[in-house]
PDB file of N, CA and C in Angstrom:
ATOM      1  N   UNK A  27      69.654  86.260 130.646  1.00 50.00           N
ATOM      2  CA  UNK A  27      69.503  85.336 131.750  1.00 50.00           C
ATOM      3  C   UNK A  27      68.338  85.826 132.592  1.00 50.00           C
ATOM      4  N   UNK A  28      67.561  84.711 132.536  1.00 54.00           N
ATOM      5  CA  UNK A  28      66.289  85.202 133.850  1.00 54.00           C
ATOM      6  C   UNK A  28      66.785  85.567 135.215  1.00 54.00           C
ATOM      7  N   UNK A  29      65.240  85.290 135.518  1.00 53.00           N
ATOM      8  CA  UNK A  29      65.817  85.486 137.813  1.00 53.00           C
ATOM      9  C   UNK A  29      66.264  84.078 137.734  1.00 53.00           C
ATOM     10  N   UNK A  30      65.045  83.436 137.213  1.00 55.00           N
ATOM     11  CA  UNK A  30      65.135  81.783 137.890  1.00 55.00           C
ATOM     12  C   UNK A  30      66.771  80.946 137.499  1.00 55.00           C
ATOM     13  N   UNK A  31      66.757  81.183 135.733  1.00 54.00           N
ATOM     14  CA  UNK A  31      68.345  80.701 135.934  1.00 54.00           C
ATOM     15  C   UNK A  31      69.356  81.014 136.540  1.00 54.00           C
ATOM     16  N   UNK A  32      69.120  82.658 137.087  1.00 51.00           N
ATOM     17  CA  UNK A  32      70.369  83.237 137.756  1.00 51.00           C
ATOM     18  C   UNK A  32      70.249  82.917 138.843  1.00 51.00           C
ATOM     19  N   UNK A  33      69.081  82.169 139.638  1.00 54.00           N
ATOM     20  CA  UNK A  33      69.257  81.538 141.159  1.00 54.00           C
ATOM     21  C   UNK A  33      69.756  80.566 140.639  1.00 54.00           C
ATOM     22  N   UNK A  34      69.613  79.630 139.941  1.00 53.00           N
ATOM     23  CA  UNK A  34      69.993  78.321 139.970  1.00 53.00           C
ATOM     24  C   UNK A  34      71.717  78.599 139.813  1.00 53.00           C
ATOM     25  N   UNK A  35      71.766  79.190 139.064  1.00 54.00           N
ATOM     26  CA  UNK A  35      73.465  79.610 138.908  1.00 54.00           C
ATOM     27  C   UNK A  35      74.099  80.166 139.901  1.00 54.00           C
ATOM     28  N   UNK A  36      73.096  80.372 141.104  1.00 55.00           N
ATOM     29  CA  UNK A  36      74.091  80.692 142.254  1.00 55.00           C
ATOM     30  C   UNK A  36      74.422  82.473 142.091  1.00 55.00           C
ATOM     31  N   UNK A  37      73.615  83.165 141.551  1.00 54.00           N
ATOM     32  CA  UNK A  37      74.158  84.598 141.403  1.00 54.00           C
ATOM     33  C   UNK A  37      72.713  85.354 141.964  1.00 54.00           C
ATOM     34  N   UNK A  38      73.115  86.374 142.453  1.00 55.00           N
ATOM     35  CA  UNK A  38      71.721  87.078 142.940  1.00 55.00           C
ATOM     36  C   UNK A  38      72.289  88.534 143.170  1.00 55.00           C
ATOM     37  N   UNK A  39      71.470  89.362 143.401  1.00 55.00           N
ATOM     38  CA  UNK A  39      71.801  90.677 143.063  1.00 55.00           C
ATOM     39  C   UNK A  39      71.878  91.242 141.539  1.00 55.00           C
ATOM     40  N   UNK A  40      73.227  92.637 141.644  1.00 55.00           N
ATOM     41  CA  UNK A  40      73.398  93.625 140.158  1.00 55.00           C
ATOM     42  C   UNK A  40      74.252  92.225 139.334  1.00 55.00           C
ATOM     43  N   UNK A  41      75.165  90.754 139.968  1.00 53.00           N
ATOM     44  CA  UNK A  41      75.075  90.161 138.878  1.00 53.00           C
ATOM     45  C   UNK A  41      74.660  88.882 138.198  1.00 53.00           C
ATOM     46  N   UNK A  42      73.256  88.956 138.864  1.00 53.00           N
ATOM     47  CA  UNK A  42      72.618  88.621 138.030  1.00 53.00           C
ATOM     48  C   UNK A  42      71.846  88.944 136.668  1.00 53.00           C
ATOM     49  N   UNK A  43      71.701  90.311 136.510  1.00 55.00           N
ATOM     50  CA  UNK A  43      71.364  90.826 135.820  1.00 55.00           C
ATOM     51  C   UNK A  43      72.268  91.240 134.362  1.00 55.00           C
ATOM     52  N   UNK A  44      73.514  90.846 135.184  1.00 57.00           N
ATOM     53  CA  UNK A  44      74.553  91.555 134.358  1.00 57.00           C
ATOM     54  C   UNK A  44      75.092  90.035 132.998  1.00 57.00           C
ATOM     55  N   UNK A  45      74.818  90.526 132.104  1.00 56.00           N
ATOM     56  CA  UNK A  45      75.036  89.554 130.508  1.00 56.00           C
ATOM     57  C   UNK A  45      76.575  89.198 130.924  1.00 56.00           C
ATOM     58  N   UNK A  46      76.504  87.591 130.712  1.00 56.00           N
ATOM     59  CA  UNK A  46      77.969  86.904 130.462  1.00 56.00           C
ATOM     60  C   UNK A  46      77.693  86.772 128.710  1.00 56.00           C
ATOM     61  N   UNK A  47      79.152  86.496 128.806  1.00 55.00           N
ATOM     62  CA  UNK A  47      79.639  85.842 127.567  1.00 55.00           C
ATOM     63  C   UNK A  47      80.717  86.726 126.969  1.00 55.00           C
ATOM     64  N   UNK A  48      81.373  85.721 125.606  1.00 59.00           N
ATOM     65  CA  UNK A  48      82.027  86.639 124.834  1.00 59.00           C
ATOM     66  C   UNK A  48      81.734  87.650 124.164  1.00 59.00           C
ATOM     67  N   UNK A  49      82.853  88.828 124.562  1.00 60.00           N
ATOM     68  CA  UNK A  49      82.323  90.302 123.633  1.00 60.00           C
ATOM     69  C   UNK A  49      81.237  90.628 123.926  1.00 60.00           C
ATOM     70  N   UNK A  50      80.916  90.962 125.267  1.00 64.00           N
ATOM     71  CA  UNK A  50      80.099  91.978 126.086  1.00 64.00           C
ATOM     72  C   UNK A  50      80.394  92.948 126.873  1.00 64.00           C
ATOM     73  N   UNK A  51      81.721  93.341 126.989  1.00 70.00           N
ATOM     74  CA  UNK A  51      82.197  94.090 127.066  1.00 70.00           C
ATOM     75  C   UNK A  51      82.293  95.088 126.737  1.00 70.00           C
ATOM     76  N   UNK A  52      82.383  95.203 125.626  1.00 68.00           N
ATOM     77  CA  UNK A  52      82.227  96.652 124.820  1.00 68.00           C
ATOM     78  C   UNK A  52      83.922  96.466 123.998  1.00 68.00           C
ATOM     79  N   UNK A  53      83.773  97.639 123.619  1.00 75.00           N
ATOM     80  CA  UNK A  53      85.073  97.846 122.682  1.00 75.00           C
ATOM     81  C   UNK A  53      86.364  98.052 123.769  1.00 75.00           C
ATOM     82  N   UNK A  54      87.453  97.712 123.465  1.00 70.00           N
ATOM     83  CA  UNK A  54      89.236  98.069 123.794  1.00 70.00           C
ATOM     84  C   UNK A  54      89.237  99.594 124.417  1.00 70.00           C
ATOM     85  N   UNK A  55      89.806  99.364 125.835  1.00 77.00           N
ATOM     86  CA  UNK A  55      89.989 100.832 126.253  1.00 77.00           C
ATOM     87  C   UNK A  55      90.654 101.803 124.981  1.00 77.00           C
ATOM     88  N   UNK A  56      91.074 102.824 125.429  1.00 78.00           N
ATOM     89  CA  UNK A  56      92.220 103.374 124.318  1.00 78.00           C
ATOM     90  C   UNK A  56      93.164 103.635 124.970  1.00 78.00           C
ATOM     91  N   UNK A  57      94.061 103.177 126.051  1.00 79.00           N
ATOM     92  CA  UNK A  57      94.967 103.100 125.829  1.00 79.00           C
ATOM     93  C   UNK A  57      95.738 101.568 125.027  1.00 79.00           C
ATOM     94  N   UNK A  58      94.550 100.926 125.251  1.00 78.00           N
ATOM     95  CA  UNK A  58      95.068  99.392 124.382  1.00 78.00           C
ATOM     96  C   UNK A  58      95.262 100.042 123.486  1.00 78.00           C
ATOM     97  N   UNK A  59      94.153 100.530 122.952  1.00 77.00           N
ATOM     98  CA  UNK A  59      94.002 101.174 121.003  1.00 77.00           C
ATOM     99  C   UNK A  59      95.134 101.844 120.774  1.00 77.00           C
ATOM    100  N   UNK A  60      96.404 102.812 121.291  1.00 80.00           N
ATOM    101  CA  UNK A  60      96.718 103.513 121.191  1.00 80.00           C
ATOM    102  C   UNK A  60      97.972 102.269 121.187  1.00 80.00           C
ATOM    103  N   UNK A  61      97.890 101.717 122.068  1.00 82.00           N
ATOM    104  CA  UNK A  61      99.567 100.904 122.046  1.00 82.00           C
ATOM    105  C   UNK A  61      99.665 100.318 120.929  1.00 82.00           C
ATOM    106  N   UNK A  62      98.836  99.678 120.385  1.00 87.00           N
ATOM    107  CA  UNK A  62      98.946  98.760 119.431  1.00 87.00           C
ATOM    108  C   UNK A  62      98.718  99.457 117.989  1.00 87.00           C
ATOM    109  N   UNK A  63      98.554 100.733 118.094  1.00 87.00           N
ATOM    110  CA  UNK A  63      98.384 101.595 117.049  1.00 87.00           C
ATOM    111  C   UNK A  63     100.033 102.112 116.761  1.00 87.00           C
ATOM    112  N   UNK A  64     100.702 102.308 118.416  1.00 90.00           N
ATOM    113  CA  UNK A  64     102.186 102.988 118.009  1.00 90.00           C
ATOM    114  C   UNK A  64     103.112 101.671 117.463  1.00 90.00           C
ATOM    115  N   UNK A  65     102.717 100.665 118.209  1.00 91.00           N
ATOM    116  CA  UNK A  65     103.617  99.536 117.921  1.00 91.00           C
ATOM    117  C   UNK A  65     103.549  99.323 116.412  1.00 91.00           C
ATOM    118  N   UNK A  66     102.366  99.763 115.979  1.00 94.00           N
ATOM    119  CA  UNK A  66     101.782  98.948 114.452  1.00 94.00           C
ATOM    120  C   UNK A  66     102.757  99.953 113.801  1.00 94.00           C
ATOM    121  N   UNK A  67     102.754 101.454 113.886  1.00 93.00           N
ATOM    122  CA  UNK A  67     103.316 102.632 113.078  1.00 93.00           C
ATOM    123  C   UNK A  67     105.198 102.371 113.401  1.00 93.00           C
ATOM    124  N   UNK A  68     105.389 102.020 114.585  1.00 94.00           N
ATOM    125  CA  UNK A  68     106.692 101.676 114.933  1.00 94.00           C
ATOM    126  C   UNK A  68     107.430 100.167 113.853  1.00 94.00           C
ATOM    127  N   UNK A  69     106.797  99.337 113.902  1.00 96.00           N
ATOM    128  CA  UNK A  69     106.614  97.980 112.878  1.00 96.00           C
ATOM    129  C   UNK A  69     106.753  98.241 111.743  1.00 96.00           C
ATOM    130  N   UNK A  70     106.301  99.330 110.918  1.00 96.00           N
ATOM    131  CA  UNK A  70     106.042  99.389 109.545  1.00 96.00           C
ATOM    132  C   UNK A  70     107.551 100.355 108.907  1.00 96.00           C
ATOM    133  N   UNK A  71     107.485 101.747 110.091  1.00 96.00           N
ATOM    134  CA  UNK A  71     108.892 102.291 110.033  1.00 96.00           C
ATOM    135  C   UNK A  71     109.811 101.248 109.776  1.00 96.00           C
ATOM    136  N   UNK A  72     110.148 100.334 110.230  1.00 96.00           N
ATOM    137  CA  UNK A  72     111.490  99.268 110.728  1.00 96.00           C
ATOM    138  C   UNK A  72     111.421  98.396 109.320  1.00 96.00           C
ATOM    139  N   UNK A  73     109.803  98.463 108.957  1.00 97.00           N
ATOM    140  CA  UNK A  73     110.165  97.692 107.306  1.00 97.00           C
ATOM    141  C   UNK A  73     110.507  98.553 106.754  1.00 97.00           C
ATOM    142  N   UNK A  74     109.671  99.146 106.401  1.00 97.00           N
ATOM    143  CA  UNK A  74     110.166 100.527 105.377  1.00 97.00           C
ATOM    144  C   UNK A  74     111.706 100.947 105.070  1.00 97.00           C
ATOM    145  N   UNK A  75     112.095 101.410 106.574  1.00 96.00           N
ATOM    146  CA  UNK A  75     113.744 101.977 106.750  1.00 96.00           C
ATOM    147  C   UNK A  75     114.483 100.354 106.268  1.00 96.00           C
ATOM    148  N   UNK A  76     114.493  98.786 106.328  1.00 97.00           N
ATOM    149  CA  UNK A  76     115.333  97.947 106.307  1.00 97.00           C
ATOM    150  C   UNK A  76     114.959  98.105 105.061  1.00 97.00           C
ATOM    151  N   UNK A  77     113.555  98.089 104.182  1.00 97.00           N
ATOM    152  CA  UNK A  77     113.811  97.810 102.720  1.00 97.00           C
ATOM    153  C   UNK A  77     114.338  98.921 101.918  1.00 97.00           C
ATOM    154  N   UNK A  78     114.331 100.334 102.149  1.00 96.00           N
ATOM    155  CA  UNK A  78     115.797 101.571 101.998  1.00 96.00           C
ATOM    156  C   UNK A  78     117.094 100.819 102.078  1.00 96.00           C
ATOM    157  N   UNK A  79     117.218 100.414 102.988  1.00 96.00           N
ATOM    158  CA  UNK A  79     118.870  99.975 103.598  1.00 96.00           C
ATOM    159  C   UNK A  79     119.444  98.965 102.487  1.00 96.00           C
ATOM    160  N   UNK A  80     118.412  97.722 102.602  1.00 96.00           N
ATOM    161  CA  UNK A  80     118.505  97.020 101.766  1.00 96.00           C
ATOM    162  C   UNK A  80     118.924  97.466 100.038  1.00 96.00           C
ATOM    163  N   UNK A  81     118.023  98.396  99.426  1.00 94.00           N
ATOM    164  CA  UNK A  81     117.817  98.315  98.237  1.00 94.00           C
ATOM    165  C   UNK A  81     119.000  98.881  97.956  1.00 94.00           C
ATOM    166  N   UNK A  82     119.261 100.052  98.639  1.00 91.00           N
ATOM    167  CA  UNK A  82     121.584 100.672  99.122  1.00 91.00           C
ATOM    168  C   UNK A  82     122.024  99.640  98.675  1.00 91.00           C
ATOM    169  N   UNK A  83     122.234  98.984  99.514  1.00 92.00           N
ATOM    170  CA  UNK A  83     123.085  97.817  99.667  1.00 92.00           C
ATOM    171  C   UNK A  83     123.253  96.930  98.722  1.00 92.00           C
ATOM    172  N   UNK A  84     122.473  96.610  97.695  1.00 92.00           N
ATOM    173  CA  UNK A  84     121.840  95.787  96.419  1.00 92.00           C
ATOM    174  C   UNK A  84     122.921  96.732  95.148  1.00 92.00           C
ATOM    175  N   UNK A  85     122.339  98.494  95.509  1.00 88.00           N
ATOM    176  CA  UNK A  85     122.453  98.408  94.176  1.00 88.00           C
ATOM    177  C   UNK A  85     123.448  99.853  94.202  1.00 88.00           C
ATOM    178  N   UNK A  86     124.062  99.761  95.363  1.00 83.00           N
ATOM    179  CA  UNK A  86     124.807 101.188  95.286  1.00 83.00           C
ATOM    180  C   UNK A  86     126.215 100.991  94.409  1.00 83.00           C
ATOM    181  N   UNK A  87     126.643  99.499  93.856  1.00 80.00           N
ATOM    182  CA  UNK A  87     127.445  99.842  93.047  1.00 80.00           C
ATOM    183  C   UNK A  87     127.313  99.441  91.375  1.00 80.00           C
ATOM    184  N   UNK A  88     126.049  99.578  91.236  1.00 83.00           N
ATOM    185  CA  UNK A  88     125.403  99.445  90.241  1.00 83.00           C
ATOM    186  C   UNK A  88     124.997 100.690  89.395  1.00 83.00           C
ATOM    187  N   UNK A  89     125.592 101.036  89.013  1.00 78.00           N
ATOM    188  CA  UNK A  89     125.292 102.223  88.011  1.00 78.00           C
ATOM    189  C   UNK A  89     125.627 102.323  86.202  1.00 78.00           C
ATOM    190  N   UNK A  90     125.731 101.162  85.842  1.00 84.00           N
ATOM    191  CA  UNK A  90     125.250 100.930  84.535  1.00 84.00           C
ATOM    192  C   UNK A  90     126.829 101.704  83.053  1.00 84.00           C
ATOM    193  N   UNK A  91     127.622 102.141  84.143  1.00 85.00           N
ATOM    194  CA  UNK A  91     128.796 102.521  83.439  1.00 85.00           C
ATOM    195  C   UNK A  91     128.684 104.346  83.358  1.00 85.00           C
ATOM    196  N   UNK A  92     127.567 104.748  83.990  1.00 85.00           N
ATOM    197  CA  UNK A  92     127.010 105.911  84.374  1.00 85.00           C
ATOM    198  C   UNK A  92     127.966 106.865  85.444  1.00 85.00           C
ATOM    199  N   UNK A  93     127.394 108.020  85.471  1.00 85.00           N
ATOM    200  CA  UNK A  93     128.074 108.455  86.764  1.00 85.00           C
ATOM    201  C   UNK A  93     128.163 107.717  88.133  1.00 85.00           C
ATOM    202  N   UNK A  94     129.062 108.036  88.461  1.00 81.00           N
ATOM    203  CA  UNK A  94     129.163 107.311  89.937  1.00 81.00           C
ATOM    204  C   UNK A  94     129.142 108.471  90.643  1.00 81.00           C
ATOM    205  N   UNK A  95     128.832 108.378  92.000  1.00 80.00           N
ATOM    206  CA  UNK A  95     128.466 108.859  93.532  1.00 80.00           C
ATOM    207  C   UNK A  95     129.626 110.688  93.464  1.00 80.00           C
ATOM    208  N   UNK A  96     131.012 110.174  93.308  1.00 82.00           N
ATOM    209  CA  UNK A  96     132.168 111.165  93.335  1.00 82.00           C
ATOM    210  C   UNK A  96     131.748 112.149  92.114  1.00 82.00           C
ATOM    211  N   UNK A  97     131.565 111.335  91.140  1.00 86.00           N
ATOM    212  CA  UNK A  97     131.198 112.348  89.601  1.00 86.00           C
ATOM    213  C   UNK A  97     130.383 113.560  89.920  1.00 86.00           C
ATOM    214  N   UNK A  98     128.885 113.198  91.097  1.00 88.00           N
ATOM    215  CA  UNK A  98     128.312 114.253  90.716  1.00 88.00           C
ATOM    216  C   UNK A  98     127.834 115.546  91.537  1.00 88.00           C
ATOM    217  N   UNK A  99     128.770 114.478  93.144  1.00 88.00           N
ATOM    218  CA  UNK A  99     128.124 115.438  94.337  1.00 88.00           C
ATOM    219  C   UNK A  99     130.119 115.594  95.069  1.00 88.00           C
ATOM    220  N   UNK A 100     129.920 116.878  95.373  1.00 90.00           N
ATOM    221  CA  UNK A 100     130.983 117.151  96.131  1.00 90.00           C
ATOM    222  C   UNK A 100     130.861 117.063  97.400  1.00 90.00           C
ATOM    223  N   UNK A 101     131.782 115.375  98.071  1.00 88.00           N
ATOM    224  CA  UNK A 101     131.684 115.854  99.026  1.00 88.00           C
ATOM    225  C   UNK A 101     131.741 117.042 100.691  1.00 88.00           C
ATOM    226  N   UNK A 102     132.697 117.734 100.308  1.00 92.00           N
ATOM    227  CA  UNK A 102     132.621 119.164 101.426  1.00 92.00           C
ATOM    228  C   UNK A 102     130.683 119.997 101.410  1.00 92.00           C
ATOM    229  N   UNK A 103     130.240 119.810 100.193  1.00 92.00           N
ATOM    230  CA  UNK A 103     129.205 120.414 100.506  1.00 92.00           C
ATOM    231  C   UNK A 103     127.914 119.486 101.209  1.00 92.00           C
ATOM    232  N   UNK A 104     128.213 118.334 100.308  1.00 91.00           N
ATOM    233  CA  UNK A 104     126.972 117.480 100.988  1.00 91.00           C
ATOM    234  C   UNK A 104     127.578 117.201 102.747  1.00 91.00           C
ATOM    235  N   UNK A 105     128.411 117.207 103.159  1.00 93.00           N
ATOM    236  CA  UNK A 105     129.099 117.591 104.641  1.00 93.00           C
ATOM    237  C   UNK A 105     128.269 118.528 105.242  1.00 93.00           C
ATOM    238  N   UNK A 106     128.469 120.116 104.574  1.00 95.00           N
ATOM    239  CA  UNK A 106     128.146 121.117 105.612  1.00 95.00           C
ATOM    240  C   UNK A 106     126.952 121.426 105.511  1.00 95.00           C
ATOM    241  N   UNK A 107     125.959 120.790 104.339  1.00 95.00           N
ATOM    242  CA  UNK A 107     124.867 120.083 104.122  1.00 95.00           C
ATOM    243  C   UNK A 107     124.048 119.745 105.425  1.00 95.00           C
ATOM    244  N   UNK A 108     124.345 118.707 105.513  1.00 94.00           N
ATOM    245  CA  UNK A 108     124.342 117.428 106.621  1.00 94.00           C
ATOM    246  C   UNK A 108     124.276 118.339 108.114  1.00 94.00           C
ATOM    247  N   UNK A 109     125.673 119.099 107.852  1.00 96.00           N
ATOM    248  CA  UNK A 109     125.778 119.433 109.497  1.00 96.00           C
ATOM    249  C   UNK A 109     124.702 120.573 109.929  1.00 96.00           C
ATOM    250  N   UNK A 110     124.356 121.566 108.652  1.00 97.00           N
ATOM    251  CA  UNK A 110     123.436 122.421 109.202  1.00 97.00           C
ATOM    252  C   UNK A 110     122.025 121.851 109.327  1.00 97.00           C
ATOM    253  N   UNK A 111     121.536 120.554 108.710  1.00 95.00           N
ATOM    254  CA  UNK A 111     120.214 119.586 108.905  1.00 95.00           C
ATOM    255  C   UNK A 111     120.359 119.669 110.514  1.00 95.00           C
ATOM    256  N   UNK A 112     121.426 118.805 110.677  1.00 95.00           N
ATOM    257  CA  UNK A 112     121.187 118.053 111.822  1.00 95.00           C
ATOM    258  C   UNK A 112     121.415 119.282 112.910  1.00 95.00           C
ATOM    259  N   UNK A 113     122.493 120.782 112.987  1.00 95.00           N
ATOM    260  CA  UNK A 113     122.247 121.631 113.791  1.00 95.00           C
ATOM    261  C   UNK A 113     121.152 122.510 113.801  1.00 95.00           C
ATOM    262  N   UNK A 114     120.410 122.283 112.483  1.00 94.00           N
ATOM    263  CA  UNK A 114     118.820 123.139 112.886  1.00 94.00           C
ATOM    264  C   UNK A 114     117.252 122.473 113.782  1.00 94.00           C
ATOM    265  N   UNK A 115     118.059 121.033 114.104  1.00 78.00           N
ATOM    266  CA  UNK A 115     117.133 120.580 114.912  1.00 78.00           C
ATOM    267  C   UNK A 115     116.998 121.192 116.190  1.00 78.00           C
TER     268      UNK A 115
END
């Protein structure tokens, strides 16, 4: 934008000088970048973990005349298993 259009436009001074339009700005602060980066990683978890849940759910009593679940794991150990995971956090 010149001087002359920027008088006619009613602007004078630092904005006149200063470029309108779209995407002159510059790039996305980062904290935008960052939200929409956790939301995106948060989004994909929630597929991921439902299509796990899901595929359980489909085919956990599906085992082909094979061992089943009791046959091959005892539960007391997969228990104290479990409890020392979750007490070594």
């Amino acid at each position: 934008m010149n001087a002359q259009a920027a008088t006619a436009a009613g602007l004078a001074g630092p904005e006149a000088a200063t470029p309108r339009g779209h995407g002159m700005d510059g790039p996305a602060p980062v904290r935008i970048v960052v939200a929409y980066g956790f939301w995106i990683f948060l989004l994909s978890d929630i597929i991921m973990f439902s299509a796990l849940f899901a595929s359980y759910a489909v085919l956990s009593g599906q085992t082909a005349r094979g061992p089943a679940a009791h046959d091959l794991f005892e539960l007391r150990h997969v228990g104290i298993e479990t409890l020392c995971l979750l007490f070594s956090s």
